[in-house]
PDB file of C-alpha atoms in Angstrom:
ATOM      1  CA  UNK A   1       0.119   0.138   0.012  1.00 87.00           C
ATOM      2  CA  UNK A   2       1.474   3.351  -0.797  1.00 96.00           C
ATOM      3  CA  UNK A   3       2.633   5.904   1.524  1.00 97.00           C
ATOM      4  CA  UNK A   4      -0.292   8.363   0.160  1.00 97.00           C
ATOM      5  CA  UNK A   5      -3.241   5.924   0.572  1.00 97.00           C
ATOM      6  CA  UNK A   6      -2.386   5.090   4.019  1.00 98.00           C
ATOM      7  CA  UNK A   7      -1.544   9.111   5.117  1.00 98.00           C
ATOM      8  CA  UNK A   8      -5.047   9.735   3.650  1.00 98.00           C
ATOM      9  CA  UNK A   9      -6.194   6.887   5.554  1.00 98.00           C
ATOM     10  CA  UNK A  10      -4.959   8.174   8.511  1.00 98.00           C
ATOM     11  CA  UNK A  11      -6.199  11.526   7.478  1.00 98.00           C
ATOM     12  CA  UNK A  12      -9.696   9.950   7.423  1.00 98.00           C
ATOM     13  CA  UNK A  13      -9.570   8.242  10.898  1.00 98.00           C
ATOM     14  CA  UNK A  14      -8.550  11.258  12.905  1.00 98.00           C
ATOM     15  CA  UNK A  15     -11.081  13.198  11.202  1.00 98.00           C
ATOM     16  CA  UNK A  16     -13.343  10.393  12.719  1.00 98.00           C
ATOM     17  CA  UNK A  17     -11.585  10.483  16.358  1.00 98.00           C
ATOM     18  CA  UNK A  18     -12.316  14.113  16.616  1.00 98.00           C
ATOM     19  CA  UNK A  19     -15.730  14.375  15.140  1.00 98.00           C
ATOM     20  CA  UNK A  20     -16.937  11.280  17.459  1.00 97.00           C
ATOM     21  CA  UNK A  21     -14.772  12.215  20.537  1.00 97.00           C
ATOM     22  CA  UNK A  22     -14.710  15.941  20.447  1.00 97.00           C
ATOM     23  CA  UNK A  23     -18.250  16.132  18.848  1.00 95.00           C
ATOM     24  CA  UNK A  24     -19.611  14.322  21.721  1.00 95.00           C
ATOM     25  CA  UNK A  25     -17.855  17.049  23.925  1.00 93.00           C
ATOM     26  CA  UNK A  26     -19.063  19.989  22.439  1.00 93.00           C
ATOM     27  CA  UNK A  27     -22.553  18.768  20.969  1.00 92.00           C
ATOM     28  CA  UNK A  28     -23.794  16.456  23.626  1.00 89.00           C
ATOM     29  CA  UNK A  29     -22.050  16.912  26.709  1.00 77.00           C
ATOM     30  CA  UNK A  30     -24.980  19.460  28.341  1.00 69.00           C
ATOM     31  CA  UNK A  31     -26.092  18.263  31.614  1.00 56.00           C
ATOM     32  CA  UNK A  32     -30.088  17.401  31.852  1.00 55.00           C
ATOM     33  CA  UNK A  33     -31.971  15.566  29.058  1.00 55.00           C
ATOM     34  CA  UNK A  34     -30.138  13.992  26.754  1.00 66.00           C
ATOM     35  CA  UNK A  35     -26.660  15.181  28.161  1.00 79.00           C
ATOM     36  CA  UNK A  36     -23.938  12.425  27.845  1.00 88.00           C
ATOM     37  CA  UNK A  37     -21.632  13.521  30.504  1.00 90.00           C
ATOM     38  CA  UNK A  38     -18.017  12.630  31.332  1.00 92.00           C
ATOM     39  CA  UNK A  39     -18.816   8.846  30.833  1.00 93.00           C
ATOM     40  CA  UNK A  40     -20.337   9.246  27.520  1.00 94.00           C
ATOM     41  CA  UNK A  41     -17.562  11.594  26.032  1.00 96.00           C
ATOM     42  CA  UNK A  42     -14.823   8.922  27.421  1.00 97.00           C
ATOM     43  CA  UNK A  43     -16.616   6.040  25.650  1.00 97.00           C
ATOM     44  CA  UNK A  44     -17.233   8.282  22.784  1.00 97.00           C
ATOM     45  CA  UNK A  45     -13.845   8.343  22.335  1.00 97.00           C
ATOM     46  CA  UNK A  46     -12.841   4.840  23.071  1.00 97.00           C
ATOM     47  CA  UNK A  47     -15.298   3.813  20.414  1.00 98.00           C
ATOM     48  CA  UNK A  48     -13.841   6.106  17.727  1.00 98.00           C
ATOM     49  CA  UNK A  49     -10.767   4.254  17.892  1.00 97.00           C
ATOM     50  CA  UNK A  50     -12.476   1.016  18.287  1.00 97.00           C
ATOM     51  CA  UNK A  51     -14.463   1.543  15.069  1.00 97.00           C
ATOM     52  CA  UNK A  52     -11.312   2.689  13.078  1.00 98.00           C
ATOM     53  CA  UNK A  53      -9.059   0.124  14.272  1.00 97.00           C
ATOM     54  CA  UNK A  54     -11.252  -2.425  12.675  1.00 97.00           C
ATOM     55  CA  UNK A  55     -12.021  -0.394   9.391  1.00 97.00           C
ATOM     56  CA  UNK A  56      -8.744   0.991   8.765  1.00 97.00           C
ATOM     57  CA  UNK A  57      -6.219  -1.233  10.973  1.00 96.00           C
ATOM     58  CA  UNK A  58      -4.951  -3.265   8.173  1.00 95.00           C
ATOM     59  CA  UNK A  59      -4.545  -0.501   5.753  1.00 97.00           C
ATOM     60  CA  UNK A  60      -2.449   2.285   7.806  1.00 97.00           C
ATOM     61  CA  UNK A  61      -1.979   0.903  11.150  1.00 96.00           C
ATOM     62  CA  UNK A  62      -4.768   3.218  12.610  1.00 97.00           C
ATOM     63  CA  UNK A  63      -2.426   5.563  14.239  1.00 98.00           C
ATOM     64  CA  UNK A  64      -4.801   8.696  14.363  1.00 98.00           C
ATOM     65  CA  UNK A  65      -2.369  10.417  16.744  1.00 98.00           C
ATOM     66  CA  UNK A  66       1.121  11.923  15.980  1.00 98.00           C
ATOM     67  CA  UNK A  67       2.349  10.743  19.522  1.00 98.00           C
ATOM     68  CA  UNK A  68       1.362   7.040  18.864  1.00 98.00           C
ATOM     69  CA  UNK A  69       3.445   7.391  15.381  1.00 98.00           C
ATOM     70  CA  UNK A  70       6.305   8.708  17.335  1.00 98.00           C
ATOM     71  CA  UNK A  71       5.556   5.825  19.859  1.00 98.00           C
ATOM     72  CA  UNK A  72       5.671   3.284  17.293  1.00 98.00           C
ATOM     73  CA  UNK A  73       8.913   4.334  15.751  1.00 98.00           C
ATOM     74  CA  UNK A  74      10.665   4.146  19.131  1.00 98.00           C
ATOM     75  CA  UNK A  75       8.998   0.852  19.529  1.00 97.00           C
ATOM     76  CA  UNK A  76      10.601  -0.470  16.534  1.00 95.00           C
ATOM     77  CA  UNK A  77       7.073  -0.700  14.696  1.00 96.00           C
ATOM     78  CA  UNK A  78       6.832   2.150  12.276  1.00 97.00           C
ATOM     79  CA  UNK A  79       9.831   3.620   9.821  1.00 97.00           C
ATOM     80  CA  UNK A  80      10.710   7.190  11.349  1.00 97.00           C
ATOM     81  CA  UNK A  81      10.959   8.222   7.215  1.00 98.00           C
ATOM     82  CA  UNK A  82       7.217   8.090   7.343  1.00 98.00           C
ATOM     83  CA  UNK A  83       6.850  10.071  10.293  1.00 98.00           C
ATOM     84  CA  UNK A  84       6.395  13.363   8.729  1.00 98.00           C
ATOM     85  CA  UNK A  85       3.454  11.994   6.235  1.00 98.00           C
ATOM     86  CA  UNK A  86       1.460  10.210   8.745  1.00 98.00           C
ATOM     87  CA  UNK A  87       1.861  13.475  11.395  1.00 98.00           C
ATOM     88  CA  UNK A  88       0.683  16.000   8.796  1.00 98.00           C
ATOM     89  CA  UNK A  89      -2.275  13.888   7.372  1.00 98.00           C
ATOM     90  CA  UNK A  90      -3.271  13.413  11.210  1.00 98.00           C
ATOM     91  CA  UNK A  91      -3.507  17.217  11.916  1.00 98.00           C
ATOM     92  CA  UNK A  92      -5.158  17.958   8.789  1.00 98.00           C
ATOM     93  CA  UNK A  93      -7.659  14.983   9.545  1.00 98.00           C
ATOM     94  CA  UNK A  94      -8.172  16.703  12.996  1.00 98.00           C
ATOM     95  CA  UNK A  95      -8.705  20.371  11.792  1.00 98.00           C
ATOM     96  CA  UNK A  96     -11.421  19.370   9.363  1.00 98.00           C
ATOM     97  CA  UNK A  97     -13.425  17.793  11.474  1.00 98.00           C
ATOM     98  CA  UNK A  98     -12.688  20.814  14.085  1.00 98.00           C
ATOM     99  CA  UNK A  99     -14.002  22.925  11.024  1.00 98.00           C
ATOM    100  CA  UNK A 100     -17.127  20.690  10.791  1.00 98.00           C
ATOM    101  CA  UNK A 101     -17.951  20.943  14.559  1.00 97.00           C
ATOM    102  CA  UNK A 102     -17.476  24.597  14.529  1.00 97.00           C
ATOM    103  CA  UNK A 103     -20.185  24.991  11.364  1.00 96.00           C
ATOM    104  CA  UNK A 104     -22.494  22.617  13.145  1.00 95.00           C
ATOM    105  CA  UNK A 105     -22.144  24.263  16.915  1.00 94.00           C
ATOM    106  CA  UNK A 106     -22.806  27.669  15.519  1.00 93.00           C
ATOM    107  CA  UNK A 107     -26.253  26.689  14.355  1.00 92.00           C
ATOM    108  CA  UNK A 108     -27.062  27.021  18.181  1.00 88.00           C
ATOM    109  CA  UNK A 109     -27.890  30.233  19.343  1.00 87.00           C
ATOM    110  CA  UNK A 110     -25.320  31.997  21.824  1.00 84.00           C
ATOM    111  CA  UNK A 111     -22.389  29.768  20.774  1.00 87.00           C
ATOM    112  CA  UNK A 112     -19.233  30.871  21.593  1.00 86.00           C
ATOM    113  CA  UNK A 113     -15.874  28.801  20.908  1.00 88.00           C
ATOM    114  CA  UNK A 114     -14.071  30.699  23.482  1.00 80.00           C
ATOM    115  CA  UNK A 115     -16.067  28.953  26.289  1.00 79.00           C
ATOM    116  CA  UNK A 116     -14.378  25.629  25.322  1.00 77.00           C
ATOM    117  CA  UNK A 117     -14.718  23.901  22.081  1.00 93.00           C
ATOM    118  CA  UNK A 118     -13.233  20.673  23.652  1.00 95.00           C
ATOM    119  CA  UNK A 119      -9.856  22.368  23.672  1.00 97.00           C
ATOM    120  CA  UNK A 120      -7.182  20.993  26.303  1.00 98.00           C
ATOM    121  CA  UNK A 121      -6.074  23.324  29.155  1.00 97.00           C
ATOM    122  CA  UNK A 122      -4.080  23.605  32.394  1.00 98.00           C
ATOM    123  CA  UNK A 123      -4.568  26.114  35.246  1.00 97.00           C
ATOM    124  CA  UNK A 124      -7.773  28.145  35.119  1.00 96.00           C
ATOM    125  CA  UNK A 125      -8.522  26.460  31.472  1.00 96.00           C
ATOM    126  CA  UNK A 126      -8.108  22.836  33.228  1.00 97.00           C
ATOM    127  CA  UNK A 127     -11.631  21.447  34.223  1.00 96.00           C
ATOM    128  CA  UNK A 128     -11.216  21.131  37.542  1.00 97.00           C
ATOM    129  CA  UNK A 129      -8.296  23.816  37.719  1.00 97.00           C
ATOM    130  CA  UNK A 130      -5.463  21.632  38.148  1.00 98.00           C
ATOM    131  CA  UNK A 131      -1.656  22.844  37.512  1.00 98.00           C
ATOM    132  CA  UNK A 132       0.403  23.074  34.878  1.00 98.00           C
ATOM    133  CA  UNK A 133       3.137  20.422  36.385  1.00 98.00           C
ATOM    134  CA  UNK A 134      -0.238  18.186  36.832  1.00 98.00           C
ATOM    135  CA  UNK A 135      -1.382  18.417  33.008  1.00 98.00           C
ATOM    136  CA  UNK A 136       1.864  17.985  31.938  1.00 98.00           C
ATOM    137  CA  UNK A 137       2.684  14.785  34.018  1.00 98.00           C
ATOM    138  CA  UNK A 138      -0.873  13.243  33.607  1.00 98.00           C
ATOM    139  CA  UNK A 139      -0.531  13.595  29.721  1.00 98.00           C
ATOM    140  CA  UNK A 140       3.135  12.343  29.945  1.00 98.00           C
ATOM    141  CA  UNK A 141       2.229   9.262  31.866  1.00 98.00           C
ATOM    142  CA  UNK A 142      -1.190   8.506  30.115  1.00 98.00           C
ATOM    143  CA  UNK A 143       0.069   8.665  26.692  1.00 98.00           C
ATOM    144  CA  UNK A 144       3.152   6.419  27.912  1.00 98.00           C
ATOM    145  CA  UNK A 145       0.671   3.911  28.935  1.00 98.00           C
ATOM    146  CA  UNK A 146      -1.157   3.877  25.895  1.00 98.00           C
ATOM    147  CA  UNK A 147       1.270   3.605  23.985  1.00 98.00           C
ATOM    148  CA  UNK A 148       2.439   0.575  25.814  1.00 97.00           C
ATOM    149  CA  UNK A 149      -0.894  -1.360  25.742  1.00 97.00           C
ATOM    150  CA  UNK A 150      -0.939  -0.349  21.724  1.00 97.00           C
ATOM    151  CA  UNK A 151       2.495  -2.383  21.360  1.00 97.00           C
ATOM    152  CA  UNK A 152       1.463  -4.919  23.789  1.00 96.00           C
ATOM    153  CA  UNK A 153      -2.316  -5.701  22.124  1.00 96.00           C
ATOM    154  CA  UNK A 154      -0.533  -5.554  18.970  1.00 95.00           C
ATOM    155  CA  UNK A 155       2.150  -7.884  19.060  1.00 94.00           C
ATOM    156  CA  UNK A 156       2.440 -11.092  17.327  1.00 91.00           C
ATOM    157  CA  UNK A 157       2.304 -12.732  20.396  1.00 91.00           C
ATOM    158  CA  UNK A 158      -0.857 -11.144  22.189  1.00 89.00           C
ATOM    159  CA  UNK A 159      -4.373 -12.603  21.140  1.00 89.00           C
ATOM    160  CA  UNK A 160      -4.993 -12.152  17.579  1.00 84.00           C
ATOM    161  CA  UNK A 161      -8.024  -9.975  16.574  1.00 88.00           C
ATOM    162  CA  UNK A 162      -8.295  -8.573  20.196  1.00 93.00           C
ATOM    163  CA  UNK A 163      -6.065  -5.189  19.742  1.00 95.00           C
ATOM    164  CA  UNK A 164      -9.115  -3.109  18.779  1.00 96.00           C
ATOM    165  CA  UNK A 165     -10.944  -3.775  21.780  1.00 97.00           C
ATOM    166  CA  UNK A 166      -7.980  -3.359  24.185  1.00 97.00           C
ATOM    167  CA  UNK A 167      -6.881  -0.263  22.763  1.00 97.00           C
ATOM    168  CA  UNK A 168     -10.567   1.555  22.575  1.00 97.00           C
ATOM    169  CA  UNK A 169     -11.227   0.297  26.173  1.00 98.00           C
ATOM    170  CA  UNK A 170      -7.657   1.688  26.967  1.00 98.00           C
ATOM    171  CA  UNK A 171      -8.253   5.274  25.736  1.00 98.00           C
ATOM    172  CA  UNK A 172     -11.904   5.430  27.432  1.00 98.00           C
ATOM    173  CA  UNK A 173     -10.265   4.608  30.842  1.00 98.00           C
ATOM    174  CA  UNK A 174      -7.616   7.504  30.058  1.00 98.00           C
ATOM    175  CA  UNK A 175     -10.274   9.966  29.551  1.00 98.00           C
ATOM    176  CA  UNK A 176     -12.240   8.698  32.510  1.00 97.00           C
ATOM    177  CA  UNK A 177      -8.966   9.382  34.459  1.00 97.00           C
ATOM    178  CA  UNK A 178      -7.875  12.654  32.815  1.00 97.00           C
ATOM    179  CA  UNK A 179     -10.627  14.765  31.521  1.00 97.00           C
ATOM    180  CA  UNK A 180     -11.072  16.690  34.905  1.00 97.00           C
ATOM    181  CA  UNK A 181      -7.328  17.167  34.805  1.00 98.00           C
ATOM    182  CA  UNK A 182      -6.699  18.536  30.933  1.00 98.00           C
ATOM    183  CA  UNK A 183      -9.763  17.606  29.151  1.00 97.00           C
ATOM    184  CA  UNK A 184      -7.703  14.702  27.796  1.00 97.00           C
ATOM    185  CA  UNK A 185      -5.209  15.002  25.174  1.00 98.00           C
ATOM    186  CA  UNK A 186      -2.835  12.184  24.711  1.00 98.00           C
ATOM    187  CA  UNK A 187      -3.051  13.048  21.324  1.00 98.00           C
ATOM    188  CA  UNK A 188      -1.466  16.182  19.604  1.00 98.00           C
ATOM    189  CA  UNK A 189      -3.612  16.413  16.557  1.00 98.00           C
ATOM    190  CA  UNK A 190      -6.672  16.116  18.690  1.00 98.00           C
ATOM    191  CA  UNK A 191      -5.493  19.221  20.681  1.00 98.00           C
ATOM    192  CA  UNK A 192      -4.704  20.965  17.861  1.00 98.00           C
ATOM    193  CA  UNK A 193      -7.881  21.078  15.829  1.00 97.00           C
ATOM    194  CA  UNK A 194     -10.051  22.666  18.440  1.00 97.00           C
ATOM    195  CA  UNK A 195      -7.449  25.018  19.453  1.00 97.00           C
ATOM    196  CA  UNK A 196      -7.086  26.544  15.993  1.00 97.00           C
ATOM    197  CA  UNK A 197     -10.745  27.327  16.578  1.00 96.00           C
ATOM    198  CA  UNK A 198     -10.610  28.816  20.184  1.00 96.00           C
ATOM    199  CA  UNK A 199      -7.316  30.539  19.469  1.00 94.00           C
ATOM    200  CA  UNK A 200      -6.253  32.692  22.414  1.00 94.00           C
ATOM    201  CA  UNK A 201      -5.098  30.588  25.652  1.00 95.00           C
ATOM    202  CA  UNK A 202      -5.877  27.428  23.571  1.00 97.00           C
ATOM    203  CA  UNK A 203      -3.006  28.500  21.196  1.00 97.00           C
ATOM    204  CA  UNK A 204      -0.977  29.493  23.880  1.00 97.00           C
ATOM    205  CA  UNK A 205      -1.252  26.284  26.224  1.00 98.00           C
ATOM    206  CA  UNK A 206      -0.808  23.671  23.052  1.00 98.00           C
ATOM    207  CA  UNK A 207       2.938  23.311  23.660  1.00 98.00           C
ATOM    208  CA  UNK A 208       2.388  21.298  26.369  1.00 98.00           C
ATOM    209  CA  UNK A 209      -0.310  19.071  24.526  1.00 98.00           C
ATOM    210  CA  UNK A 210       2.373  18.364  21.998  1.00 98.00           C
ATOM    211  CA  UNK A 211       5.521  17.892  24.025  1.00 98.00           C
ATOM    212  CA  UNK A 212       4.161  15.871  26.851  1.00 98.00           C
ATOM    213  CA  UNK A 213       2.428  13.153  24.785  1.00 98.00           C
ATOM    214  CA  UNK A 214       5.218  12.994  22.721  1.00 98.00           C
ATOM    215  CA  UNK A 215       7.702  12.230  25.483  1.00 98.00           C
ATOM    216  CA  UNK A 216       5.071   9.888  26.784  1.00 98.00           C
ATOM    217  CA  UNK A 217       4.926   7.962  23.354  1.00 98.00           C
ATOM    218  CA  UNK A 218       9.083   7.791  23.369  1.00 98.00           C
ATOM    219  CA  UNK A 219       9.082   6.638  26.819  1.00 98.00           C
ATOM    220  CA  UNK A 220       6.217   3.657  26.151  1.00 98.00           C
ATOM    221  CA  UNK A 221       7.742   2.936  22.698  1.00 97.00           C
ATOM    222  CA  UNK A 222      11.268   2.178  24.552  1.00 97.00           C
ATOM    223  CA  UNK A 223       9.893   0.681  27.599  1.00 97.00           C
ATOM    224  CA  UNK A 224       7.936  -1.818  25.486  1.00 96.00           C
ATOM    225  CA  UNK A 225      10.701  -2.378  23.051  1.00 95.00           C
ATOM    226  CA  UNK A 226      12.551  -3.505  26.060  1.00 95.00           C
ATOM    227  CA  UNK A 227       9.945  -5.578  27.940  1.00 92.00           C
ATOM    228  CA  UNK A 228       9.155  -7.412  24.508  1.00 83.00           C
ATOM    229  CA  UNK A 229      12.712  -8.498  23.640  1.00 80.00           C
ATOM    230  CA  UNK A 230      12.665 -12.239  23.976  1.00 73.00           C
ATOM    231  CA  UNK A 231      16.546 -12.472  23.830  1.00 68.00           C
ATOM    232  CA  UNK A 232      16.794 -10.457  27.040  1.00 56.00           C
TER     233      UNK A 232
END
């Protein structure tokens, strides 16, 4: 399969992740009748990965996340030379999804993206007021564990066909833990899409949601690369 086709597949998959995950937070999370709450948003993110893993995993590997792609490079599962194409495609897919969500959400009277728009933040922009250090630590550890789970569940020695379920449930659990801290990123592309439409503080804080997940992914990739060796 050509790199162009695989990158385009990543664009579509990341579009679906942001549309489904961030869309649930923007359009359906309101308390009261019909509101899905934090549990619903967590499930939505997990379901986007679960469905795409079955749909496109055999085409592109279903990374949907620059940090995951980096983690797979460090884990020895993905060629570094293909990383830029995947990352660019993922960010484009996330941005297109955010643009579509902006268009839909703006159809409601009083909509203001500055009120959140599923952007990630710390300090006064953390859902529960957590500090920058707390947010950085959370994003780093959650991404490291996510990459480790991805590498482990897709190992040839793991039970066949179960990886999408494990990965989807892992992302659900990660959101259940960390939505109050940073609104959960563990994915620089997912953070970038909404931040471009919120502007201001979301752009200023975006650095953390690139740096911490990528560092965490490196740790997760290297850790599993060592753990998974059969000759050591």
